mmCIF file with all atom_site columns, C-alpha atoms in Angstrom:
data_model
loop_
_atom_site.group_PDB
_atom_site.id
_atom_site.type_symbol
_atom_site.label_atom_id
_atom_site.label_alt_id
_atom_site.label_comp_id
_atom_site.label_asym_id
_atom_site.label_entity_id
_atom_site.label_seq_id
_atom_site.pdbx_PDB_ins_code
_atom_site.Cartn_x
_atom_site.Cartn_y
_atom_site.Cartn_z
_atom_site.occupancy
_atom_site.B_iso_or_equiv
_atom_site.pdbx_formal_charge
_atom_site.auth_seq_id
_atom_site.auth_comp_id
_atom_site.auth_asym_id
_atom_site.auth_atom_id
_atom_site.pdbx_PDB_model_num
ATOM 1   C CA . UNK A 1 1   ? -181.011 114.927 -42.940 1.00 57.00 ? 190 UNK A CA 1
ATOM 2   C CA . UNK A 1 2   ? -180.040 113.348 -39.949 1.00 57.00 ? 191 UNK A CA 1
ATOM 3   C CA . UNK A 1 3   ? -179.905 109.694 -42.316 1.00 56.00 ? 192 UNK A CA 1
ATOM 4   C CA . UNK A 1 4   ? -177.203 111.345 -44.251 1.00 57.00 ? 193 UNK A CA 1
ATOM 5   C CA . UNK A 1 5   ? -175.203 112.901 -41.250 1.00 56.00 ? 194 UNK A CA 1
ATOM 6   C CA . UNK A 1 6   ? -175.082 109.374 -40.179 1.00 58.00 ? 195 UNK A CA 1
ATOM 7   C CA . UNK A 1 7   ? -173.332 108.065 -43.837 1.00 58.00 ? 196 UNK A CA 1
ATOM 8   C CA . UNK A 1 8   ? -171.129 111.300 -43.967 1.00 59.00 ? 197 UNK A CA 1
ATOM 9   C CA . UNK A 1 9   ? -169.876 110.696 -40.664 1.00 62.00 ? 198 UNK A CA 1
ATOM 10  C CA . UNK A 1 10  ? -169.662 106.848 -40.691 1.00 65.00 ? 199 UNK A CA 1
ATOM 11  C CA . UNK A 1 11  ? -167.453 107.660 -44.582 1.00 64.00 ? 200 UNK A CA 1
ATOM 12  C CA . UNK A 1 12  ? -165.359 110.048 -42.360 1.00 64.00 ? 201 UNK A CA 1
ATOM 13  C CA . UNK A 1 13  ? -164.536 107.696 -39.994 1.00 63.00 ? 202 UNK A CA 1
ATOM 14  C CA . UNK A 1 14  ? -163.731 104.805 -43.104 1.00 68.00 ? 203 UNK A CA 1
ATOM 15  C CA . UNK A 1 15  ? -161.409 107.351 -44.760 1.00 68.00 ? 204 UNK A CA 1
ATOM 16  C CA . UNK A 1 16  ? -159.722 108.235 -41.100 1.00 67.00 ? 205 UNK A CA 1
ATOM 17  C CA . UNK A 1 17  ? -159.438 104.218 -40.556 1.00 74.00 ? 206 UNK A CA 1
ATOM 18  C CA . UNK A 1 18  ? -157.942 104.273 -43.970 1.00 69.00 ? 207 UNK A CA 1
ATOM 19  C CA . UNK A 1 19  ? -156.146 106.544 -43.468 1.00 71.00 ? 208 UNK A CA 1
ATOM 20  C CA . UNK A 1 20  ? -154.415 105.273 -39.942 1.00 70.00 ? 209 UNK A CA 1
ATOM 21  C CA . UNK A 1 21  ? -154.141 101.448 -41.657 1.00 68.00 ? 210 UNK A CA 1
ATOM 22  C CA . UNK A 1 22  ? -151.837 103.085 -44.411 1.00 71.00 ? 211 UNK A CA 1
ATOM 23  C CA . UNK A 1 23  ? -149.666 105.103 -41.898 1.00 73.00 ? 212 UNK A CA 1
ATOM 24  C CA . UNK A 1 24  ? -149.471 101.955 -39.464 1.00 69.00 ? 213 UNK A CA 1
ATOM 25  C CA . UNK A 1 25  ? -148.393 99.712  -42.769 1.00 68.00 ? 214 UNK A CA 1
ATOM 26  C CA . UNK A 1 26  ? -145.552 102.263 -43.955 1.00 63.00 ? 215 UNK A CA 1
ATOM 27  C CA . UNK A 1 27  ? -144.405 103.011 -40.359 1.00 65.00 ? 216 UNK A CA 1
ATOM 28  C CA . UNK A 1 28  ? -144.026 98.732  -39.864 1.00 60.00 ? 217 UNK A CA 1
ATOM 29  C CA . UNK A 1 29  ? -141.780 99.034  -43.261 1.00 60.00 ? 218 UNK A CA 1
ATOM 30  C CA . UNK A 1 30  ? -139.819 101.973 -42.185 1.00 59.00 ? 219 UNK A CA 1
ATOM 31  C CA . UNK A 1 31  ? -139.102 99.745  -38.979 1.00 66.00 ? 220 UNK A CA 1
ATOM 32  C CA . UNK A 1 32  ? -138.339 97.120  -40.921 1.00 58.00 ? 221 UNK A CA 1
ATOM 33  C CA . UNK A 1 33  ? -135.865 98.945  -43.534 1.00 55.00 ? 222 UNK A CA 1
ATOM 34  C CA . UNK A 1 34  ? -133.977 100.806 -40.059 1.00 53.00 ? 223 UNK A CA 1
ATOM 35  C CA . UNK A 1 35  ? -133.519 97.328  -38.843 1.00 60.00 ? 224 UNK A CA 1
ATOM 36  C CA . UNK A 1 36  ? -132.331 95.441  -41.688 1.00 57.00 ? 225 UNK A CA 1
ATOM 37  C CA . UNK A 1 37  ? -130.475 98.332  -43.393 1.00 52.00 ? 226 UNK A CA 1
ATOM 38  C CA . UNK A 1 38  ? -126.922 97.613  -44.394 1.00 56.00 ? 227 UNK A CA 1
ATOM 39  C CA . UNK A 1 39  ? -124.582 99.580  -41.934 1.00 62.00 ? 228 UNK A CA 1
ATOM 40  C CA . UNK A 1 40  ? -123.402 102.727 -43.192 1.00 82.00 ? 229 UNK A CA 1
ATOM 41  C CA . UNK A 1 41  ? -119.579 102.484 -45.138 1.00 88.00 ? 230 UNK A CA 1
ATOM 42  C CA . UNK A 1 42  ? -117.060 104.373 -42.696 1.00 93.00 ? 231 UNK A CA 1
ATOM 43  C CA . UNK A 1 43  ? -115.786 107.648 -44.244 1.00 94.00 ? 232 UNK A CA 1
ATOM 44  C CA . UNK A 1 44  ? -112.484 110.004 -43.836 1.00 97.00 ? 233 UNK A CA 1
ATOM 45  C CA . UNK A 1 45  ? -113.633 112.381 -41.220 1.00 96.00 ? 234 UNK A CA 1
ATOM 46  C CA . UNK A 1 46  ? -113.182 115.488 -44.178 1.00 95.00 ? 235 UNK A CA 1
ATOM 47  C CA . UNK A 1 47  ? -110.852 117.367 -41.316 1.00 97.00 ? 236 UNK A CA 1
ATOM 48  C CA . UNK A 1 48  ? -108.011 114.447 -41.660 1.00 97.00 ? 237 UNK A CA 1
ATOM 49  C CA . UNK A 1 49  ? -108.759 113.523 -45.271 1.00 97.00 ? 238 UNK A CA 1
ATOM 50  C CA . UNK A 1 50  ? -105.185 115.614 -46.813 1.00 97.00 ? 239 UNK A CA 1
ATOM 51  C CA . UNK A 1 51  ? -103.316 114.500 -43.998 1.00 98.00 ? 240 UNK A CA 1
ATOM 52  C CA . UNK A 1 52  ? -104.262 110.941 -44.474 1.00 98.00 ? 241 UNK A CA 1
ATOM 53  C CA . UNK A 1 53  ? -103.934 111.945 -48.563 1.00 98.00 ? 242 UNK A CA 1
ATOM 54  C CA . UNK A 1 54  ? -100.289 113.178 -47.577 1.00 98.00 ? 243 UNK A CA 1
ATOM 55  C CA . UNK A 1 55  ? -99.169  110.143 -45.349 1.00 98.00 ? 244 UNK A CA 1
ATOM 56  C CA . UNK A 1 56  ? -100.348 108.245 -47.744 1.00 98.00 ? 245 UNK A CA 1
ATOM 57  C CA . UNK A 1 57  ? -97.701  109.154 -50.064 1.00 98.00 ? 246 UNK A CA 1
ATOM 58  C CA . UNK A 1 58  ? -94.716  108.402 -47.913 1.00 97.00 ? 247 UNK A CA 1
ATOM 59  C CA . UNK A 1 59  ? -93.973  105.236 -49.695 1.00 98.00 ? 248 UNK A CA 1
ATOM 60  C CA . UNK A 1 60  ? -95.509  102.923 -52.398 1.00 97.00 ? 249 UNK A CA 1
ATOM 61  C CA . UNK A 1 61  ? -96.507  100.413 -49.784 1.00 97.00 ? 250 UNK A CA 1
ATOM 62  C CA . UNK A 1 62  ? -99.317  102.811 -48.402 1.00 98.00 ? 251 UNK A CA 1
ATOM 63  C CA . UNK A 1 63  ? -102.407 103.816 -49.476 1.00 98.00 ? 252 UNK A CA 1
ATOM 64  C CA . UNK A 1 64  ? -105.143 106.051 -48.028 1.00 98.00 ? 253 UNK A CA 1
ATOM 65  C CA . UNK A 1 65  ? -107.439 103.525 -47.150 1.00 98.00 ? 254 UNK A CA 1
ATOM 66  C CA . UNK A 1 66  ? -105.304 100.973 -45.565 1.00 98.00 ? 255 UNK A CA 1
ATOM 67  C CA . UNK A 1 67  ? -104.032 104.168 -43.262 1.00 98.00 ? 256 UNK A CA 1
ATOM 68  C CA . UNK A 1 68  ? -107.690 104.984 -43.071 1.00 98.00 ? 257 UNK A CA 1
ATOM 69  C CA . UNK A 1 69  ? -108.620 101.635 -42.009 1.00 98.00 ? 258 UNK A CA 1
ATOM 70  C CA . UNK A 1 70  ? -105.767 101.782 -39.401 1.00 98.00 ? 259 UNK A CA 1
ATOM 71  C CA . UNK A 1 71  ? -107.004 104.836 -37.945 1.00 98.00 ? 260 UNK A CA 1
ATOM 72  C CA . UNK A 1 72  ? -110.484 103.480 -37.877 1.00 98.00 ? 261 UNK A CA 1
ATOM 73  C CA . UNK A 1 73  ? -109.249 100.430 -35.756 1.00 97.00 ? 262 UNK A CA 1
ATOM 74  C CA . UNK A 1 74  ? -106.514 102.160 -33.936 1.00 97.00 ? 263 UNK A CA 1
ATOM 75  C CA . UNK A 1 75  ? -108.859 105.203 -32.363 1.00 97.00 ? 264 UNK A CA 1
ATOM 76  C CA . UNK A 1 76  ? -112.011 105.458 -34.406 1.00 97.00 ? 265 UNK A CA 1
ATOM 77  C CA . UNK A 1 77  ? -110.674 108.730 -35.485 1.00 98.00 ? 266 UNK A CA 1
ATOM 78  C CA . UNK A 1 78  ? -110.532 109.954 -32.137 1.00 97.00 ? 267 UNK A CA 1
ATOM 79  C CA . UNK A 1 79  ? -107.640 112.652 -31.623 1.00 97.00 ? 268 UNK A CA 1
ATOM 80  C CA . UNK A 1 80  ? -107.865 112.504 -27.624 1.00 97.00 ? 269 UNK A CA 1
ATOM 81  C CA . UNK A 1 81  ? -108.132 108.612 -27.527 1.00 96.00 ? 270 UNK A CA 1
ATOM 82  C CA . UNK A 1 82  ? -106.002 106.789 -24.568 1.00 96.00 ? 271 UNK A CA 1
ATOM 83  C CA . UNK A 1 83  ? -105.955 103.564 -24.095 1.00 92.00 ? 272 UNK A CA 1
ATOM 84  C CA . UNK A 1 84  ? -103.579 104.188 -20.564 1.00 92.00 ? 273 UNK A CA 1
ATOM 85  C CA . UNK A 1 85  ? -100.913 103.424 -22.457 1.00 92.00 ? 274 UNK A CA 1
ATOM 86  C CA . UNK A 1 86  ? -101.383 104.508 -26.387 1.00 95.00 ? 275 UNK A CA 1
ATOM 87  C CA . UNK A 1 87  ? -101.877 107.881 -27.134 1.00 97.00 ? 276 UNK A CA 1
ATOM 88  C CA . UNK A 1 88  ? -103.805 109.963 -29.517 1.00 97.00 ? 277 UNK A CA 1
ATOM 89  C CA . UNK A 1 89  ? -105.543 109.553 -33.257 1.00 98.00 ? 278 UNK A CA 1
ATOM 90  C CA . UNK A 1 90  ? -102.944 106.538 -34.306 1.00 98.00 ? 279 UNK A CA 1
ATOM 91  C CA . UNK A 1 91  ? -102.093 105.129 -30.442 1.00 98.00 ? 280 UNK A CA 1
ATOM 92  C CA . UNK A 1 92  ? -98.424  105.618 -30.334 1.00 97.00 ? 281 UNK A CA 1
ATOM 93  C CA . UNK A 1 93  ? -96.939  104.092 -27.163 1.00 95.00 ? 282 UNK A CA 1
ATOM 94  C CA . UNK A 1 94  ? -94.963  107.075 -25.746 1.00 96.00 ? 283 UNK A CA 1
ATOM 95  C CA . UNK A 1 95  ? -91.298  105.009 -26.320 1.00 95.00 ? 284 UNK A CA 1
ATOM 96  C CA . UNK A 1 96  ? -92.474  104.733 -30.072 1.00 96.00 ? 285 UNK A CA 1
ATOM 97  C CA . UNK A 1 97  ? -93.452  108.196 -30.336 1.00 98.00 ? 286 UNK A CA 1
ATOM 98  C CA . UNK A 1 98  ? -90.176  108.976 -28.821 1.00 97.00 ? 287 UNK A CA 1
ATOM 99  C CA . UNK A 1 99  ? -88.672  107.672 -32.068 1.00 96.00 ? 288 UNK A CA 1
ATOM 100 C CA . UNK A 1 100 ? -91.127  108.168 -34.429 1.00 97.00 ? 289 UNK A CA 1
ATOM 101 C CA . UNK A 1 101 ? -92.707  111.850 -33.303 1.00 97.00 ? 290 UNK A CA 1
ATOM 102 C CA . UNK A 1 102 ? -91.880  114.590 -35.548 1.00 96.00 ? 291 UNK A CA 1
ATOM 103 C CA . UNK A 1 103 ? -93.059  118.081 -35.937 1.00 97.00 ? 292 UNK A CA 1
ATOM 104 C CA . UNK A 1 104 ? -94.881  118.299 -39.019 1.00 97.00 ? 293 UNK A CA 1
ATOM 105 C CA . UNK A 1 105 ? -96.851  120.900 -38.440 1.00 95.00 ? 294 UNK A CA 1
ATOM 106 C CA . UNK A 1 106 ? -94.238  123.463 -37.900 1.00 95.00 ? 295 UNK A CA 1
ATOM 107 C CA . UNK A 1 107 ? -95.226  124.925 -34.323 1.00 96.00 ? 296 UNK A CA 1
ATOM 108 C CA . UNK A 1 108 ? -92.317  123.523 -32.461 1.00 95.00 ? 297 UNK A CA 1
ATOM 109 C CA . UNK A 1 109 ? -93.899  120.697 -31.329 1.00 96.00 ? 298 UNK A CA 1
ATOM 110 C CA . UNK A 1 110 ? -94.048  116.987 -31.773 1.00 96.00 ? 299 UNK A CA 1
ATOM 111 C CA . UNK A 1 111 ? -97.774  115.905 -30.710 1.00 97.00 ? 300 UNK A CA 1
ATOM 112 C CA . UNK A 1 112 ? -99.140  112.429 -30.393 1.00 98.00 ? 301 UNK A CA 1
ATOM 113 C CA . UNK A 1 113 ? -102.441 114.086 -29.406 1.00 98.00 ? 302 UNK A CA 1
ATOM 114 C CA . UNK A 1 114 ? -102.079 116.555 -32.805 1.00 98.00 ? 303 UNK A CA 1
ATOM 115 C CA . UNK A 1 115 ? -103.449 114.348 -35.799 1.00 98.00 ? 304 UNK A CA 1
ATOM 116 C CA . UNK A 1 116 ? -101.640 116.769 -38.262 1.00 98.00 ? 305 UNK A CA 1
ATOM 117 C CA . UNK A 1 117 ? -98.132  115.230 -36.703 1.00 98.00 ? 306 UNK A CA 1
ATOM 118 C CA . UNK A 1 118 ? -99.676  111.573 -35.480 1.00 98.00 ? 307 UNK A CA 1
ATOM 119 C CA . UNK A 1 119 ? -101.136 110.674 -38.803 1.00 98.00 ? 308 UNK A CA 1
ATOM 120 C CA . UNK A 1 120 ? -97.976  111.536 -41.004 1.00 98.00 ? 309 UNK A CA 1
ATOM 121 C CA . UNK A 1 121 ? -95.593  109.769 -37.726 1.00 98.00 ? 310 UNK A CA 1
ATOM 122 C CA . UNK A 1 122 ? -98.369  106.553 -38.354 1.00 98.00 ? 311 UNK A CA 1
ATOM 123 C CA . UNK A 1 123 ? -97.635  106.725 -42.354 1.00 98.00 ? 312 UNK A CA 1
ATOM 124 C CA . UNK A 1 124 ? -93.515  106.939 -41.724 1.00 98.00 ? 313 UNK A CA 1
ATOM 125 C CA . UNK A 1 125 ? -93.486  104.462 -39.084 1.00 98.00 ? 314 UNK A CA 1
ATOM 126 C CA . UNK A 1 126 ? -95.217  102.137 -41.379 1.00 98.00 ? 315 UNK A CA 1
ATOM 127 C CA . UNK A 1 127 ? -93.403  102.849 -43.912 1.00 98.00 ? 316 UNK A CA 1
ATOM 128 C CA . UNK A 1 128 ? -90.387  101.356 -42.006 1.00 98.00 ? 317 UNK A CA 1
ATOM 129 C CA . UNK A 1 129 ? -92.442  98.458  -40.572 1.00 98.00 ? 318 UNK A CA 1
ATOM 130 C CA . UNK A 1 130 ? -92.788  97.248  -44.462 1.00 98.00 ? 319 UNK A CA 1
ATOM 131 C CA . UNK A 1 131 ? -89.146  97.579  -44.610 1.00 98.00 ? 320 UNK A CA 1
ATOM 132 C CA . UNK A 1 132 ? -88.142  95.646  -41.796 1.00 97.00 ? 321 UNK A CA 1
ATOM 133 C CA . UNK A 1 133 ? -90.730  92.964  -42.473 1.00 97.00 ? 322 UNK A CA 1
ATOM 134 C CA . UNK A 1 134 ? -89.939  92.165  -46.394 1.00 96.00 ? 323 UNK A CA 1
ATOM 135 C CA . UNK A 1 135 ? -87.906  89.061  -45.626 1.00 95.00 ? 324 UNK A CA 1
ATOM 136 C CA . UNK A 1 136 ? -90.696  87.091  -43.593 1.00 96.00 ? 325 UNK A CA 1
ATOM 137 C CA . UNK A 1 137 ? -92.866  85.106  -45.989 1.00 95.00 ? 326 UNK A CA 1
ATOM 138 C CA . UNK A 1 138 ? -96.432  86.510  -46.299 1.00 96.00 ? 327 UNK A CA 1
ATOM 139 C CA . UNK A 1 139 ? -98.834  89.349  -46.823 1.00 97.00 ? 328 UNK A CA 1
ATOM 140 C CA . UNK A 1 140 ? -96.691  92.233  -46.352 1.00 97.00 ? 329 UNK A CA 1
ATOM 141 C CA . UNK A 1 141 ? -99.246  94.579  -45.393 1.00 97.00 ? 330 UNK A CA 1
ATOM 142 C CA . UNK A 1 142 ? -100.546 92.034  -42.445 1.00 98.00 ? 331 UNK A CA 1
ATOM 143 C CA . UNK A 1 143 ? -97.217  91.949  -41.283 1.00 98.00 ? 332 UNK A CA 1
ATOM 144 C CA . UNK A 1 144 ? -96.682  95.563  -41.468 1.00 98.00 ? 333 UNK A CA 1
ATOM 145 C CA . UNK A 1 145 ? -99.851  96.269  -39.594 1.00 98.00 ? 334 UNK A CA 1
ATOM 146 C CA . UNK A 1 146 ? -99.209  93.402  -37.165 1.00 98.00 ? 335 UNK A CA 1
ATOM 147 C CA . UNK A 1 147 ? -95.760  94.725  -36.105 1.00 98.00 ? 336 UNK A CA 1
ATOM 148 C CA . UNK A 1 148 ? -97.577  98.247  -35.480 1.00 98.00 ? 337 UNK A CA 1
ATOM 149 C CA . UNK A 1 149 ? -99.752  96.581  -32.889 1.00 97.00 ? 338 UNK A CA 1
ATOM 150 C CA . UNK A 1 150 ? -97.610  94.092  -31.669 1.00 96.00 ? 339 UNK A CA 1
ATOM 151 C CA . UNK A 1 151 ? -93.873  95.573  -32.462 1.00 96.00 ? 340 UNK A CA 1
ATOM 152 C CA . UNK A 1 152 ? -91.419  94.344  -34.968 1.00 96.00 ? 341 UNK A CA 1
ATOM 153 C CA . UNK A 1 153 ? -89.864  92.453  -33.184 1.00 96.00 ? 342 UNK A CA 1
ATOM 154 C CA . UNK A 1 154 ? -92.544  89.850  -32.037 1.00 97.00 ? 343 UNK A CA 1
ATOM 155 C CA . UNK A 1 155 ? -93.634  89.518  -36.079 1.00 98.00 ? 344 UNK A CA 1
ATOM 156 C CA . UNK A 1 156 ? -90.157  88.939  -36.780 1.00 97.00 ? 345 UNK A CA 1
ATOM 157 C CA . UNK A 1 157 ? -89.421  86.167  -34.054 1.00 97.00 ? 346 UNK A CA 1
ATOM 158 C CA . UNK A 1 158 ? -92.659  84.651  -34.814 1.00 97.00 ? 347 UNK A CA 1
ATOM 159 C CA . UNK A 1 159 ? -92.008  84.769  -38.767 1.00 97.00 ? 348 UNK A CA 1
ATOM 160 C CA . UNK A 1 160 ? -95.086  85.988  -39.205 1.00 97.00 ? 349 UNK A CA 1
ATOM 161 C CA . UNK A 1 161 ? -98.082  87.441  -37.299 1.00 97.00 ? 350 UNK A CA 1
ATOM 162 C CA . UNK A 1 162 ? -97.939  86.059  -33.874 1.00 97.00 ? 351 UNK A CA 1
ATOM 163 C CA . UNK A 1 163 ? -100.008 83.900  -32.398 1.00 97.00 ? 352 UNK A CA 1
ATOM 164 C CA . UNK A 1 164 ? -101.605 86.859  -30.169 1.00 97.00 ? 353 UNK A CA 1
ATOM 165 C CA . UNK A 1 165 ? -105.436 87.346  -30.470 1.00 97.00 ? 354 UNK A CA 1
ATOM 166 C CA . UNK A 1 166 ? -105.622 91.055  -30.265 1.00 96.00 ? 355 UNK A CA 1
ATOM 167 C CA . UNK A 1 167 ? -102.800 91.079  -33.385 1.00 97.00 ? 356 UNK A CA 1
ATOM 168 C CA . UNK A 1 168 ? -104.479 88.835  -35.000 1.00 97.00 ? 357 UNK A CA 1
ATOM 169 C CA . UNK A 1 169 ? -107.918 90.529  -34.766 1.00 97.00 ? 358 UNK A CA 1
ATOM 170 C CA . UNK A 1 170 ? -106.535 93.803  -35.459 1.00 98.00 ? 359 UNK A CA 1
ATOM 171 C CA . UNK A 1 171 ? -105.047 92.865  -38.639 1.00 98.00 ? 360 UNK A CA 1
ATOM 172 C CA . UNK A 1 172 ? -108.187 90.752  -39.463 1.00 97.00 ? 361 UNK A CA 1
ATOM 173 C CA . UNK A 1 173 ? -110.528 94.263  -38.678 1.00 98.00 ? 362 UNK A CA 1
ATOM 174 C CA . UNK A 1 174 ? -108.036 96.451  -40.802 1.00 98.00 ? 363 UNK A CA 1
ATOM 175 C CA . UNK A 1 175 ? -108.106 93.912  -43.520 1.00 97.00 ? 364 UNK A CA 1
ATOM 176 C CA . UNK A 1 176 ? -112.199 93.849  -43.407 1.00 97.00 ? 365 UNK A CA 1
ATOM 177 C CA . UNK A 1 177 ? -112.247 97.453  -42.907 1.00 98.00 ? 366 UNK A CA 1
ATOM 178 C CA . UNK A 1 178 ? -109.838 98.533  -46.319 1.00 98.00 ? 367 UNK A CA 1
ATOM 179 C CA . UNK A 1 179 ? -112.285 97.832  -48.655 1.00 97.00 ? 368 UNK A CA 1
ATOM 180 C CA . UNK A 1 180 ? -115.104 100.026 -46.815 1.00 97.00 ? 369 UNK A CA 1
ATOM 181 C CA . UNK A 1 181 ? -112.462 102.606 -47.044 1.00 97.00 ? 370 UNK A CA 1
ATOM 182 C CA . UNK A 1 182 ? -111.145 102.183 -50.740 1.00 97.00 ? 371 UNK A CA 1
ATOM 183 C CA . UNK A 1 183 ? -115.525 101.996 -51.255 1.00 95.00 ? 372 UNK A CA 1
ATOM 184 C CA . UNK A 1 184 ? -115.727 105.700 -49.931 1.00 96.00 ? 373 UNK A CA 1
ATOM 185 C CA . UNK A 1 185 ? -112.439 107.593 -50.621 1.00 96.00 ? 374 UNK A CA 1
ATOM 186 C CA . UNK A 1 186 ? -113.664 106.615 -54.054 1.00 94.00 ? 375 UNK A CA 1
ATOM 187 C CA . UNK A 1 187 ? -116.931 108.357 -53.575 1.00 93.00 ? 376 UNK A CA 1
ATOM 188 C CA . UNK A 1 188 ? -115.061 111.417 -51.570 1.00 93.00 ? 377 UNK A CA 1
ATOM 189 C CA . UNK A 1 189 ? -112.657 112.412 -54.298 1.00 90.00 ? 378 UNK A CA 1
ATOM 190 C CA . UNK A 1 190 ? -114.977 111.627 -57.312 1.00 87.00 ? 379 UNK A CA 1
ATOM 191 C CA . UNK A 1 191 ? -113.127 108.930 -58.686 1.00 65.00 ? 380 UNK A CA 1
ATOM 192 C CA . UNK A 1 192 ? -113.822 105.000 -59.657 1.00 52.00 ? 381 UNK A CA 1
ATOM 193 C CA . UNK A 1 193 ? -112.181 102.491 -56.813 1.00 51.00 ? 382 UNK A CA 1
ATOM 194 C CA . UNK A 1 194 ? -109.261 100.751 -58.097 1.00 52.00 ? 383 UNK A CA 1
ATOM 195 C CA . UNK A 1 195 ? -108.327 97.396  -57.381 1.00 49.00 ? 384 UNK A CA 1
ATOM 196 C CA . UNK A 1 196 ? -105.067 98.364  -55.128 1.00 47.00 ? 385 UNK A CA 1
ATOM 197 C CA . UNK A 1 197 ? -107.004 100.918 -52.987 1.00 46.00 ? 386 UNK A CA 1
ATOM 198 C CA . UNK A 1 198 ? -104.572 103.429 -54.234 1.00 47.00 ? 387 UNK A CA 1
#
């Protein structure tokens, strides 16, 4: 009796080794599939996605995931960002926002820190930054984007995007980031990507 204790236990303790082996094994290849996991596509935040849809349609040059992609590198989507000297969602200096700040909500106010007036400002404002950049040779979405960050007026003495790293990285991010975008508006409005991110 005691003899077969012994093997009952000892089979126990096999299955529990077993047992511990397997969970150790798929624990190590969780580890491994957390580390080398592809990082997760950037989506609309759903509480901006018709506003975006909406600025969007301001003029032909726009789409919603080149403004998404904007918003992505201008705040990360944050509505209270501040950079000390940009404000709000899509960083408006206050002199631009002067200009470019409209009420589009309807409460009386023009707010840079409201995205349902910043984002629809950002899709205007662009909208003339493609205008005033169609004579200078190039990609007229860089140059757009680069005279947001930089002004028009430094694209258009340089002829291009100037020689400024944070432009140039900016535009380069946006540029990276537009296909991420186009990837999951796709997926958020049940539809196929198209080639123009449209």
């Amino acid at each position: 009796m005691e003899i077969q204790t012994r093997r009952s236990g000892r089979r126990g303790c096999l299955v529990g080794l077993a047992f511990g082996a397997v969970l150790v094994v798929a624990a190590a290849v969780g580890i491994v599939w957390w580390l080398t996991r592809p990082p997760a596509l950037p989506t609309i935040p759903n509480q901006y996605l018709a506003t975006v849809q909406s600025a969007a349609r301001t003029c032909p040059e726009l789409s919603v995931p080149m403004l998404a992609a904007q918003l992505d590198a201008e705040s990360h989507w944050n509505p209270q960002a501040d950079s000390g000297q940009a404000q709000g969602i899509a960083q408006f200096y206050p002199s631009t926002w002067a200009e470019w700040g409209k009420d589009y909500t309807g409460d009386g106010k023009a707010d840079v820190w409201n995205p349902a007036d910043a984002i629809p400002a950002q899709g205007a404002y662009m909208c003339h930054l493609f205008n005033e950049v169609k004579s200078i040779p190039g990609d007229p979405t860089q140059l757009a984007l680069a005279a947001y960050n930089a002004g028009p007026g430094a694209v258009l003495k340089a002829q291009g995007i100037p020689q400024i790293p944070e432009t140039q990285n900016y535009v380069n991010r946006i540029e990276a980031l537009i296909p991420k975008y186009t990837q999951t508006y796709a997926k958020q409005i049940g539809a196929s990507p198209s080639p123009s991110g449209n």
